[in-house]
Tab-separated table of N, CA, C and O in Angstrom:
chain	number	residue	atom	x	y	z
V	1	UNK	N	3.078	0.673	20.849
V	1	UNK	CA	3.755	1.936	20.637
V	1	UNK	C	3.329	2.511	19.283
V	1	UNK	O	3.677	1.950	18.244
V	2	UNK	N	2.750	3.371	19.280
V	2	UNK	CA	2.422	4.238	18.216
V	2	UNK	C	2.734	5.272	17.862
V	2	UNK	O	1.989	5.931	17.138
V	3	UNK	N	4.223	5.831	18.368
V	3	UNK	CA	4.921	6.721	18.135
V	3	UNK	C	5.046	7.368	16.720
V	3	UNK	O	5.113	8.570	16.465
V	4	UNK	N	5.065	6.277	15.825
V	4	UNK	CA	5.345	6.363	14.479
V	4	UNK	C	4.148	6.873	13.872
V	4	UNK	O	4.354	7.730	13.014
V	5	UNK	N	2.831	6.539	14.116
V	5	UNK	CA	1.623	7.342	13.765
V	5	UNK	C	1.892	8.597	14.155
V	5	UNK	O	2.126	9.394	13.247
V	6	UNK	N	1.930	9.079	15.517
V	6	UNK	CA	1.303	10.545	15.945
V	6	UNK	C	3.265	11.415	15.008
V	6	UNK	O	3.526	12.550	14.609
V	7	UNK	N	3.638	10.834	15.030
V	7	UNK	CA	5.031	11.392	14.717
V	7	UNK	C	4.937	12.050	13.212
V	7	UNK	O	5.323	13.167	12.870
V	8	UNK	N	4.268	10.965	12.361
V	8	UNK	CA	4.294	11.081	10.984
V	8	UNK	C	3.053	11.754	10.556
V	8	UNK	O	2.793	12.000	9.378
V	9	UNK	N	2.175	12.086	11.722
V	9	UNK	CA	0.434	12.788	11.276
V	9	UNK	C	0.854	14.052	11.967
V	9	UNK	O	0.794	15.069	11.276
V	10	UNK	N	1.362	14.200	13.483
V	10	UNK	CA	1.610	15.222	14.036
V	10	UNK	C	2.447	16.466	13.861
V	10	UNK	O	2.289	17.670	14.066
V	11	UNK	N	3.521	15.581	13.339
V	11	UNK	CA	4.824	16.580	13.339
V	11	UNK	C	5.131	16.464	11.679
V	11	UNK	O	6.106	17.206	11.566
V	12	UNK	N	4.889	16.040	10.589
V	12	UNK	CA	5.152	16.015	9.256
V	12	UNK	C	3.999	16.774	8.581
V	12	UNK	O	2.833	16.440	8.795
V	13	UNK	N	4.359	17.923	7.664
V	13	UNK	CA	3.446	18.745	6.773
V	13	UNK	C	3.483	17.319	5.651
V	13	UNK	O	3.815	17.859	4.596
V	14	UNK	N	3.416	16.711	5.529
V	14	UNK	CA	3.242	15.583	4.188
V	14	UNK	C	2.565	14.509	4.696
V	14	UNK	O	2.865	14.075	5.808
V	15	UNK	N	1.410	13.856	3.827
V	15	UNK	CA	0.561	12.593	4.131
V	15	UNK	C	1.251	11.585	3.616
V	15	UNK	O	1.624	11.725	2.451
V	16	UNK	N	1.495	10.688	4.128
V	16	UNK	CA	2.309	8.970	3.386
V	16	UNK	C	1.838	8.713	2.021
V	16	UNK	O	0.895	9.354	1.557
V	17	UNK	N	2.080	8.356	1.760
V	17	UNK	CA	2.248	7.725	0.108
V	17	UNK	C	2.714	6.561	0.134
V	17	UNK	O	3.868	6.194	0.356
V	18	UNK	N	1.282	5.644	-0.228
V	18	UNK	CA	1.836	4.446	-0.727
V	18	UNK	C	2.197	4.237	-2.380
V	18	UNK	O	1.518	4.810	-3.232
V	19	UNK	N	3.195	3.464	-2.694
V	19	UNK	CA	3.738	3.661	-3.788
V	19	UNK	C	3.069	1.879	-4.103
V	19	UNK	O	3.386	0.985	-3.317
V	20	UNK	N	2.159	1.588	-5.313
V	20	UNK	CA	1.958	0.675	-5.392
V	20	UNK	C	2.818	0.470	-7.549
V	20	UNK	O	2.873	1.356	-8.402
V	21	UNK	N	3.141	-0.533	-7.624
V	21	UNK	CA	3.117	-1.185	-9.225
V	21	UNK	C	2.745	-2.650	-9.332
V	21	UNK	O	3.195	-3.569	-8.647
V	22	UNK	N	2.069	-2.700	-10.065
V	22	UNK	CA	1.053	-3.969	-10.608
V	22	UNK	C	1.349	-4.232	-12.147
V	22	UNK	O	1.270	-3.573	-13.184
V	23	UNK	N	1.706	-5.438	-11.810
V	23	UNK	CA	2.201	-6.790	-13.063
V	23	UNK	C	0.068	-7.362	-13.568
V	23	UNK	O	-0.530	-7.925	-12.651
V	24	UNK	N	-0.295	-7.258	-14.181
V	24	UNK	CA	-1.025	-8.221	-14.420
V	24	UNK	C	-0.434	-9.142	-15.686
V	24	UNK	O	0.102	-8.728	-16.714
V	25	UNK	N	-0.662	-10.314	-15.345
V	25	UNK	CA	-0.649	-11.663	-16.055
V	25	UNK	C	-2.014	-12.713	-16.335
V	25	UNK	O	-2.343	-13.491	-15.440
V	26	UNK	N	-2.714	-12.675	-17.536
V	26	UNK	CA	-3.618	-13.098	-17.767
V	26	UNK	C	-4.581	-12.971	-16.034
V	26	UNK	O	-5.038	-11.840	-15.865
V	27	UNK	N	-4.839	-13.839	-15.020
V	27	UNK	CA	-5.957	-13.908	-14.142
V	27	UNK	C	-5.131	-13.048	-13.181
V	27	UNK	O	-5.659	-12.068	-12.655
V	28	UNK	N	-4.062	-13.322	-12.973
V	28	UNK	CA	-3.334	-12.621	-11.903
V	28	UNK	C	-2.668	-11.546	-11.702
V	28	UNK	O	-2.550	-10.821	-12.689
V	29	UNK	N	-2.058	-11.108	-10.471
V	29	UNK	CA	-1.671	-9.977	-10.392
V	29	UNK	C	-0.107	-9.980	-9.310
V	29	UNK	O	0.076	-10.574	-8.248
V	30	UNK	N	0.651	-9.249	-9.941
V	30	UNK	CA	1.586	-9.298	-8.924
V	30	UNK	C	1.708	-7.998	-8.346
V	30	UNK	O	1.976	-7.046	-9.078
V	31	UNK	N	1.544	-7.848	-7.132
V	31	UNK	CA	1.931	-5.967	-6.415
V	31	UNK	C	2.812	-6.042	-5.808
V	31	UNK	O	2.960	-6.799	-4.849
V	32	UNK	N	3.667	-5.190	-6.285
V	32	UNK	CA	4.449	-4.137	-5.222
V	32	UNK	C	4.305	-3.137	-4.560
V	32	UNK	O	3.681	-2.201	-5.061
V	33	UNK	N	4.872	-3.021	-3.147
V	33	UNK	CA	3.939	-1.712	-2.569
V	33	UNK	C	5.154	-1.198	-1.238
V	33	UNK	O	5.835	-2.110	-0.768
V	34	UNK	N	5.274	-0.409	-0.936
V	34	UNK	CA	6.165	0.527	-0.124
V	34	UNK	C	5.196	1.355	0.462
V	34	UNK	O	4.065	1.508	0.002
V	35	UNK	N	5.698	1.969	1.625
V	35	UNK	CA	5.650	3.422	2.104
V	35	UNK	C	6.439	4.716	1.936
V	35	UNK	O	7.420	4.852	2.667
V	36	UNK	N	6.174	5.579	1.162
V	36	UNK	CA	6.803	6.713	1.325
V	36	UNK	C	6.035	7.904	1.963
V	36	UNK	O	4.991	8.481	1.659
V	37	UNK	N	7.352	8.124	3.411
V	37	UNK	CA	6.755	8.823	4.002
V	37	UNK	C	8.005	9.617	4.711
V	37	UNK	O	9.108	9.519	4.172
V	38	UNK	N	7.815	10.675	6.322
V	38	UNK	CA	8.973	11.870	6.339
V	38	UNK	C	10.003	10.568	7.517
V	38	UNK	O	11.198	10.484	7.798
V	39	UNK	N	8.704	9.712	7.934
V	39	UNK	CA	9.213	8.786	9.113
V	39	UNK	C	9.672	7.931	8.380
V	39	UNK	O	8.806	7.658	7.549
V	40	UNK	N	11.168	6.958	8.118
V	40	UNK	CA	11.867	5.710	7.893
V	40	UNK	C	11.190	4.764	8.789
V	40	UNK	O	11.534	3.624	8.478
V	41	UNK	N	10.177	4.770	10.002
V	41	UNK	CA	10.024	3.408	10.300
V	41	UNK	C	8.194	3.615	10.336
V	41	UNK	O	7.453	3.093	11.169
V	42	UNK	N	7.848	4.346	9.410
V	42	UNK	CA	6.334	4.616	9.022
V	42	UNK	C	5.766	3.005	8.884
V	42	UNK	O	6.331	2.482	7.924
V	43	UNK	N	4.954	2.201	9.460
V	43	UNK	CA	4.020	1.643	9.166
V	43	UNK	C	2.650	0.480	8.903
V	43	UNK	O	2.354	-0.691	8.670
V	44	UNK	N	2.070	2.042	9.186
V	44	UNK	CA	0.662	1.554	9.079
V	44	UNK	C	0.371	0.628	7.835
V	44	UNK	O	0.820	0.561	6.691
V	45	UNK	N	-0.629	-0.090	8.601
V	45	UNK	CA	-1.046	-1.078	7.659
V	45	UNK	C	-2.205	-0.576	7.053
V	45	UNK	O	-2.806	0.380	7.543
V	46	UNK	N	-2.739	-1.396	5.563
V	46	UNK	CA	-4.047	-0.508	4.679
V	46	UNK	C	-4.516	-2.044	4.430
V	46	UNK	O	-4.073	-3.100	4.883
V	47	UNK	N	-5.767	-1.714	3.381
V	47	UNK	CA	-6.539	-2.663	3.427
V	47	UNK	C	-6.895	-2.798	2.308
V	47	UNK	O	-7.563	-1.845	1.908
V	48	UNK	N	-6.689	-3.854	1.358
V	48	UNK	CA	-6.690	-3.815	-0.430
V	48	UNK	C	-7.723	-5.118	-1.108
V	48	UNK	O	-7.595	-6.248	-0.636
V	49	UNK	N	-8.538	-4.914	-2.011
V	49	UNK	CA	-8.888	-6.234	-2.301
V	49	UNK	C	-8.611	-7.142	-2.645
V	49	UNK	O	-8.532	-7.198	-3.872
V	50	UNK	N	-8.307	-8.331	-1.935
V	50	UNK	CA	-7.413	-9.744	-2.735
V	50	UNK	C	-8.145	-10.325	-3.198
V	50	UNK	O	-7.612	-11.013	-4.069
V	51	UNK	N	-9.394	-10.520	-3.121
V	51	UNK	CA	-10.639	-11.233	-4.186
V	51	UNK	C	-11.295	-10.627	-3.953
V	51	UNK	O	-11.314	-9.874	-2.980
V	52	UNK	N	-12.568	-10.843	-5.330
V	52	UNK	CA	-13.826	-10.126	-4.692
V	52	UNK	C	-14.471	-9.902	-3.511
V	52	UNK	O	-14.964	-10.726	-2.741
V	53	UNK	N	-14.429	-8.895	-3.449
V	53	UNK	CA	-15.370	-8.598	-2.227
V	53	UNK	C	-14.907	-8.918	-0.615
V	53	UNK	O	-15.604	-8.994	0.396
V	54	UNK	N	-13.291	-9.090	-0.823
V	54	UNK	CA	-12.558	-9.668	0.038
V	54	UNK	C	-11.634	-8.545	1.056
V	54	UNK	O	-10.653	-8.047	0.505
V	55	UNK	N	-11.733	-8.399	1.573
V	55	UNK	CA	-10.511	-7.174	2.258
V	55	UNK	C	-9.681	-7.404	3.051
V	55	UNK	O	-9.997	-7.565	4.229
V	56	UNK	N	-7.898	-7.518	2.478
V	56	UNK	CA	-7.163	-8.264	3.685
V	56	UNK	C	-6.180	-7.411	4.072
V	56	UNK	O	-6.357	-6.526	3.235
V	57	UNK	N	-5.236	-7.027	4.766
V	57	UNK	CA	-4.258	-6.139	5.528
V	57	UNK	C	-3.029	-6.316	5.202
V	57	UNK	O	-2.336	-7.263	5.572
V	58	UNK	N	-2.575	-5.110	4.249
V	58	UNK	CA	-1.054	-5.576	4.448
V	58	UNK	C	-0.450	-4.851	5.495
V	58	UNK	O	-1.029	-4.272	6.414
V	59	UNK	N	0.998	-4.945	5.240
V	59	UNK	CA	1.848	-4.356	6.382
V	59	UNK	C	3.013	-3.409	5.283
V	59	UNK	O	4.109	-3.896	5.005
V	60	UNK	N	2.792	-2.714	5.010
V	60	UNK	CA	4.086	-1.919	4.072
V	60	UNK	C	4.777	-1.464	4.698
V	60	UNK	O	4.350	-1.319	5.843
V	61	UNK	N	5.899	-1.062	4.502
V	61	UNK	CA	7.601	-0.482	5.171
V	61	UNK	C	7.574	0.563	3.884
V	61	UNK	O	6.737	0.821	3.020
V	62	UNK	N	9.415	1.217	4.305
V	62	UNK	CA	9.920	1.372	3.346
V	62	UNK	C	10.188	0.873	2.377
V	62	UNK	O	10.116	1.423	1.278
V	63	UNK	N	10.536	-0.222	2.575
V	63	UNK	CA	11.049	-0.968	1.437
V	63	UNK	C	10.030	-1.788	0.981
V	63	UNK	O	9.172	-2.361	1.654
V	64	UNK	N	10.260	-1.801	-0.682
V	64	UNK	CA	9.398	-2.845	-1.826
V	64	UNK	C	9.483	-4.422	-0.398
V	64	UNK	O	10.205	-4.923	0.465
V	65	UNK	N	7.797	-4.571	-1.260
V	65	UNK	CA	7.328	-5.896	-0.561
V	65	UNK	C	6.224	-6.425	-2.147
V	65	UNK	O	5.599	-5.590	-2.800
V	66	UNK	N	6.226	-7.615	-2.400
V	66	UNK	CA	5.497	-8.368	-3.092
V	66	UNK	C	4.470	-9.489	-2.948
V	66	UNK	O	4.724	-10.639	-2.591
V	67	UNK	N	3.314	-9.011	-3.264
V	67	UNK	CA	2.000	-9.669	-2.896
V	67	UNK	C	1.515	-10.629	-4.211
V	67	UNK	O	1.116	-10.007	-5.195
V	68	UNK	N	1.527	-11.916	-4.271
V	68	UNK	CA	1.188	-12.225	-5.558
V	68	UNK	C	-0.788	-12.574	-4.993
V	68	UNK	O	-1.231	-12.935	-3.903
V	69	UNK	N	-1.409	-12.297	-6.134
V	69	UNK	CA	-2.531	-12.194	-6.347
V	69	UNK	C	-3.403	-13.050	-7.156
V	69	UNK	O	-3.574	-12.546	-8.266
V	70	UNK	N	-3.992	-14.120	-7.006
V	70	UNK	CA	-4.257	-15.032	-8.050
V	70	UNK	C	-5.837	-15.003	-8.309
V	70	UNK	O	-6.477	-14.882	-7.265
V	71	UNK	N	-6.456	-15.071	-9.254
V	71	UNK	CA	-7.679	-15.242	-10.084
V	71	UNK	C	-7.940	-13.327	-9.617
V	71	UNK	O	-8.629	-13.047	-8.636
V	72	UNK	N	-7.528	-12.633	-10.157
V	72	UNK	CA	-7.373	-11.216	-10.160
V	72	UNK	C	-6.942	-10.500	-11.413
V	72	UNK	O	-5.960	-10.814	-12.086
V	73	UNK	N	-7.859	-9.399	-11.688
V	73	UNK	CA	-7.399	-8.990	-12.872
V	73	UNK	C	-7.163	-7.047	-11.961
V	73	UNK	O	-7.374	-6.844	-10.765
V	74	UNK	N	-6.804	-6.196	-12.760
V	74	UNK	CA	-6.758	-4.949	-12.421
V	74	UNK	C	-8.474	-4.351	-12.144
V	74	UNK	O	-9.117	-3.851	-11.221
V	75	UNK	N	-8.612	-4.615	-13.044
V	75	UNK	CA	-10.540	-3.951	-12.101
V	75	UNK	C	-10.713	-4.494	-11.248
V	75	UNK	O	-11.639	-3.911	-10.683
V	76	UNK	N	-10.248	-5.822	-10.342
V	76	UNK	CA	-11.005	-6.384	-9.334
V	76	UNK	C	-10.140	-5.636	-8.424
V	76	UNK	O	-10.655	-5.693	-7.307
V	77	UNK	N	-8.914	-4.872	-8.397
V	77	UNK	CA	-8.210	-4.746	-7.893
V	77	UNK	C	-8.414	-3.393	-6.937
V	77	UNK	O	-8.669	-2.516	-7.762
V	78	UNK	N	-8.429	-2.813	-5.681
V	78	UNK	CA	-8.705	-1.888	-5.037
V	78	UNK	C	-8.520	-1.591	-3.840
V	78	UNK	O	-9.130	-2.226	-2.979
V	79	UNK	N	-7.654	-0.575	-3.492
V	79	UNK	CA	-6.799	-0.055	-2.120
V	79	UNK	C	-8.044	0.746	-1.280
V	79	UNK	O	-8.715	1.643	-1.791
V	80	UNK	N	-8.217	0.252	0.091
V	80	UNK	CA	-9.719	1.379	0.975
V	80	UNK	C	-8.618	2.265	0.853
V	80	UNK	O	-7.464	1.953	1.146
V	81	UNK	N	-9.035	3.559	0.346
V	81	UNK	CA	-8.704	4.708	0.715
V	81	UNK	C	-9.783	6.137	1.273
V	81	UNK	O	-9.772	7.368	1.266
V	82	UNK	N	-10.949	4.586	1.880
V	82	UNK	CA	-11.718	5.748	2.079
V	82	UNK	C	-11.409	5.896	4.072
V	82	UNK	O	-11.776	6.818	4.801
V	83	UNK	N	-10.779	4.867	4.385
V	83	UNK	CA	-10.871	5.009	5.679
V	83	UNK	C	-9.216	5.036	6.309
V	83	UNK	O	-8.932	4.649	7.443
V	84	UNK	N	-8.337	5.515	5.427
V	84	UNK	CA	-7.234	5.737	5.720
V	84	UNK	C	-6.650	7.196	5.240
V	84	UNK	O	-6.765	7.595	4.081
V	85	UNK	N	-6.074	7.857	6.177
V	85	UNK	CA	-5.426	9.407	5.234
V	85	UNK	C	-4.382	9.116	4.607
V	85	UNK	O	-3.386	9.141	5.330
V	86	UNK	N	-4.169	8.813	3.408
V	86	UNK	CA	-2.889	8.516	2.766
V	86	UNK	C	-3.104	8.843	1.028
V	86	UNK	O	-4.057	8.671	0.267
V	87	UNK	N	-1.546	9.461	0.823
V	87	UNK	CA	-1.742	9.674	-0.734
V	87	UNK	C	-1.551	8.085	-1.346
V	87	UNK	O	-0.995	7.224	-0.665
V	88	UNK	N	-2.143	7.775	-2.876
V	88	UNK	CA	-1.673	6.437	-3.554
V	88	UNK	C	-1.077	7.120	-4.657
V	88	UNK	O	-1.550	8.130	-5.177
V	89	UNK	N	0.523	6.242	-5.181
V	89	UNK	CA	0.610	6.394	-6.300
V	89	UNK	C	1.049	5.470	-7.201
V	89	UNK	O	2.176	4.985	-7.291
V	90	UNK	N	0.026	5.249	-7.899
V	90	UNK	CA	0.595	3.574	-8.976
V	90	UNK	C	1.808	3.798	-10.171
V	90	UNK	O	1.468	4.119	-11.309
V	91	UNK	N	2.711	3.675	-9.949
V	91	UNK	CA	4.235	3.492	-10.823
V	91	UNK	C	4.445	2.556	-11.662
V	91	UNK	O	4.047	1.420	-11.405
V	92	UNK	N	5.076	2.826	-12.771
V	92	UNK	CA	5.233	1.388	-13.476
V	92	UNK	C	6.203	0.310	-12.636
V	92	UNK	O	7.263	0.490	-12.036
V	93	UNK	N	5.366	-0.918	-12.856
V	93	UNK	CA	6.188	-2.166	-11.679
V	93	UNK	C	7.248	-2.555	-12.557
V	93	UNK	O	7.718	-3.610	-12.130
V	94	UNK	N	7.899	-2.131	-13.710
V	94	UNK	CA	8.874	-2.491	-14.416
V	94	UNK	C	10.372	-1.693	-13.991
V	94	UNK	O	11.536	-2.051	-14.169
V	95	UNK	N	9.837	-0.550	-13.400
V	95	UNK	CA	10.884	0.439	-13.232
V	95	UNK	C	11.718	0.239	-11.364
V	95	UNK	O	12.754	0.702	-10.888
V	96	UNK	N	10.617	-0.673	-10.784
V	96	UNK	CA	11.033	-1.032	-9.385
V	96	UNK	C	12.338	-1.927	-9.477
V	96	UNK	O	12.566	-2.806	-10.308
V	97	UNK	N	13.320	-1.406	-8.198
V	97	UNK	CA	14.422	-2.585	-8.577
V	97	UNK	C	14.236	-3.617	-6.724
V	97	UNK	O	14.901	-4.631	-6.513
């Protein structure tokens, strides 16, 4: 059922927004990441680098979800946004509750 795609591309003037904030700690990384979008049960999954050269799938909701990230610094760090229509916006991860 893909209701929630054609619903949130078809019928919404607004593109999703993933809301990401990132902890780095010396090698690692901790993310947080949500969907904000017009649909409450929006979601598509995206595709982010967890190691080099690595590309794995999350699953975001509405609600905050936490990915811990190990031997990762922020440059290794990178959301495909070339093969998904979606806005990104990185927030401070201090201000998430």
């Amino acid at each position: 059922d893909f209701s929630w795609l054609f619903n949130q591309y078809l019928h919404s003037k607004d593109i999703p927004t993933l809301e990401v904030g990132i902890t780095e700690r010396g090698n690692n990384l901790s993310l947080k990441y949500r969907w904000v979008a017009d649909l409450r049960d929006f979601q598509m999954p995206v595709e982010i680098m967890t190691r080099k050269n690595k590309l794995q799938r999350i699953y975001p909701t509405a609600k905050w979800q936490t990915l811990e990230l190990n031997n990762m610094t922020f440059d290794d760090f990178e959301i495909n946004d070339q093969d998904f229509f979606i806005n990104i916006e990185y927030i401070d991860a201090d201000e998430i509750h």
